[in-house]
Coordinates of C-alpha atoms in Angstrom, one line a residue:
I1 CA -49.5 -18.3 -36.5
I2 CA -49.0 -21.3 -35.7
S3 CA -46.3 -23.0 -33.2
H4 CA -44.8 -26.7 -33.1
T5 CA -46.2 -26.8 -29.7
Q6 CA -49.7 -25.7 -31.4
L7 CA -49.3 -28.3 -34.3
T8 CA -48.5 -30.9 -31.8
K9 CA -51.4 -30.0 -29.3
F10 CA -53.9 -30.1 -32.3
S11 CA -53.0 -33.6 -33.8
N12 CA -52.9 -34.9 -30.3
C13 CA -56.3 -33.7 -29.4
S14 CA -58.0 -30.7 -31.4
Y15 CA -60.5 -30.4 -28.6
S16 CA -57.9 -29.4 -26.1
W17 CA -56.2 -27.0 -29.1
M18 CA -59.7 -25.5 -29.4
L19 CA -60.3 -24.6 -25.6
E20 CA -56.3 -23.1 -25.0
Y21 CA -56.0 -21.1 -28.3
R22 CA -59.5 -20.4 -29.9
D23 CA -61.4 -20.2 -26.4
K24 CA -58.4 -19.0 -24.6
I25 CA -59.1 -21.2 -21.4
K26 CA -55.5 -22.1 -20.1
I27 CA -55.3 -25.8 -18.9
P28 CA -52.4 -26.1 -16.5
N29 CA -50.0 -28.4 -18.4
F30 CA -46.8 -28.2 -17.0
S31 CA -45.3 -31.7 -16.0
I32 CA -42.0 -32.9 -14.6
N33 CA -41.1 -33.8 -18.2
M34 CA -41.5 -30.0 -19.1
L35 CA -39.6 -28.4 -15.8
F36 CA -36.9 -31.2 -16.7
G37 CA -36.2 -30.1 -20.5
T38 CA -36.7 -26.9 -19.8
S39 CA -33.9 -27.1 -17.1
L40 CA -31.2 -28.8 -19.1
H41 CA -32.0 -27.0 -22.4
N42 CA -31.0 -23.7 -20.5
V43 CA -27.8 -25.4 -18.7
I44 CA -26.5 -26.6 -21.6
Q45 CA -27.2 -23.3 -23.7
Q46 CA -25.1 -21.5 -21.1
Y47 CA -22.4 -23.7 -21.0
L48 CA -22.3 -23.6 -25.0
D49 CA -22.2 -19.8 -24.9
V50 CA -19.4 -19.6 -22.7
Y51 CA -17.7 -22.5 -24.6
Y52 CA -17.8 -20.9 -27.8
N53 CA -17.4 -17.3 -26.9
K54 CA -15.0 -17.3 -24.0
S55 CA -13.4 -21.0 -23.4
K56 CA -13.7 -24.7 -22.6
A57 CA -12.0 -24.1 -19.4
G58 CA -14.4 -21.4 -18.5
A59 CA -17.5 -23.1 -19.5
D60 CA -16.1 -26.6 -17.4
R61 CA -15.9 -23.9 -14.5
L62 CA -19.6 -23.4 -14.6
D63 CA -21.4 -25.4 -11.9
M64 CA -24.0 -26.7 -14.2
E65 CA -25.4 -29.2 -11.5
M66 CA -26.2 -26.7 -9.1
T67 CA -27.6 -24.2 -11.8
F68 CA -29.6 -27.1 -13.0
K69 CA -30.8 -28.1 -9.7
Q70 CA -31.5 -24.5 -8.8
M71 CA -33.3 -24.0 -12.0
M72 CA -35.3 -27.2 -11.5
K73 CA -36.5 -25.8 -8.1
S74 CA -37.3 -22.5 -9.3
L75 CA -39.5 -23.5 -12.0
Y76 CA -41.2 -26.0 -10.0
L77 CA -42.1 -23.3 -7.6
E78 CA -43.2 -20.6 -10.2
Q79 CA -45.7 -23.5 -11.9
Y80 CA -47.0 -24.6 -8.6
T81 CA -47.6 -21.3 -7.5
K82 CA -49.6 -20.7 -11.0
N83 CA -51.5 -23.9 -10.6
N84 CA -52.9 -22.8 -7.6
S85 CA -50.8 -24.4 -5.2
K86 CA -51.3 -27.6 -6.4
H87 CA -48.0 -30.1 -7.0
F88 CA -47.3 -31.5 -10.6
S89 CA -45.0 -34.0 -9.2
T90 CA -43.8 -35.8 -6.0
P91 CA -40.4 -35.3 -4.3
E92 CA -39.4 -38.8 -5.1
E93 CA -40.1 -38.3 -8.5
L94 CA -38.4 -34.7 -8.6
S95 CA -35.2 -36.3 -7.0
E96 CA -34.9 -38.9 -9.6
F97 CA -35.6 -36.3 -12.6
A98 CA -32.9 -34.3 -11.0
Q99 CA -30.3 -37.2 -10.6
D100 CA -30.8 -38.3 -14.1
G101 CA -30.1 -34.2 -15.2
V102 CA -26.8 -34.3 -13.2
E103 CA -26.0 -37.8 -14.8
I104 CA -26.7 -36.2 -18.5
L105 CA -24.7 -32.9 -17.5
R106 CA -21.8 -34.9 -16.6
Y107 CA -21.8 -37.3 -19.7
F108 CA -22.2 -33.8 -21.7
K109 CA -19.3 -32.2 -19.9
R110 CA -16.9 -35.5 -20.7
K111 CA -17.9 -35.6 -24.4
V112 CA -18.7 -32.1 -25.3
S113 CA -15.8 -31.9 -27.7
N114 CA -17.2 -34.9 -29.4
Y115 CA -20.2 -33.5 -30.2
F116 CA -19.1 -29.6 -30.7
S117 CA -16.1 -28.8 -32.3
K118 CA -14.5 -25.1 -32.0
T119 CA -12.4 -25.9 -34.9
G120 CA -14.1 -23.2 -37.3
W121 CA -17.2 -23.1 -35.6
Y122 CA -18.9 -20.2 -33.8
L123 CA -22.2 -19.9 -32.0
V124 CA -24.5 -17.7 -33.7
G125 CA -26.9 -17.9 -30.5
C126 CA -29.3 -20.0 -28.8
E127 CA -33.2 -20.0 -28.7
I128 CA -33.3 -18.0 -32.3
P129 CA -36.6 -17.0 -32.9
I130 CA -38.0 -18.4 -36.8
S131 CA -41.2 -17.7 -38.6
H132 CA -42.1 -18.9 -41.9
S133 CA -45.2 -18.7 -44.1
P134 CA -45.3 -22.0 -46.4
R135 CA -48.6 -20.6 -47.8
P136 CA -50.8 -17.5 -47.7
N137 CA -52.4 -17.1 -44.5
T138 CA -50.3 -19.9 -42.9
Y139 CA -47.5 -19.0 -40.5
Y140 CA -45.3 -21.0 -38.6
S141 CA -43.0 -19.7 -35.6
G142 CA -40.9 -21.3 -33.2
Y143 CA -37.5 -21.2 -31.8
L144 CA -33.6 -22.7 -32.8
D145 CA -32.2 -24.3 -29.8
I146 CA -28.6 -24.0 -31.1
V147 CA -27.2 -22.3 -34.1
L148 CA -23.6 -22.9 -35.1
Y149 CA -22.0 -21.2 -38.2
H150 CA -19.0 -23.1 -39.7
E151 CA -16.6 -20.7 -41.4
P152 CA -14.3 -23.2 -43.6
T153 CA -17.4 -24.2 -45.5
N154 CA -19.9 -21.4 -44.9
T155 CA -22.6 -23.4 -43.7
I156 CA -25.1 -23.1 -40.7
E157 CA -25.8 -26.2 -38.3
I158 CA -29.0 -26.1 -36.5
I159 CA -29.2 -28.5 -33.4
D160 CA -32.4 -29.1 -32.0
L161 CA -31.7 -30.5 -28.3
K162 CA -34.2 -33.5 -27.2
T163 CA -34.8 -34.7 -23.5
S164 CA -37.9 -36.5 -24.8
T165 CA -38.7 -40.0 -25.5
K166 CA -41.5 -38.5 -27.8
S167 CA -39.3 -36.6 -30.1

């Protein structure tokens, strides 16, 4: 089974892929960008879950900014421990990324109705696992960030959240 992450790693550096996936030598690669993206994804997905399954007012009452900052801190400490107590960012960089995240969340909250209609739309789920075999002995697996169902047209919309300039 090959994930998008594995395919990207192989495309960028086949030797790095070999060490990690064939030889099972884990190379610490957690970065401030990964920390930021994971935290932002989780907070937006929590918001959308309440937005679609309860109410916009309920979603707006969530303290997205605090949750985002707590998630960044928690993930940082987790990765710091896994990385033999070595830092992968500076306090200044962490602060800058945290502030950027807060600004993104404020914008998202103000504009959510422009991007996510509730009329006829239902949240199927977030981080929905998917696997596909395009040909024998080749498997692809991954997760769909956000899956919405539009009842009037009986269609599914898949949304891939991006926080990186590389994607």
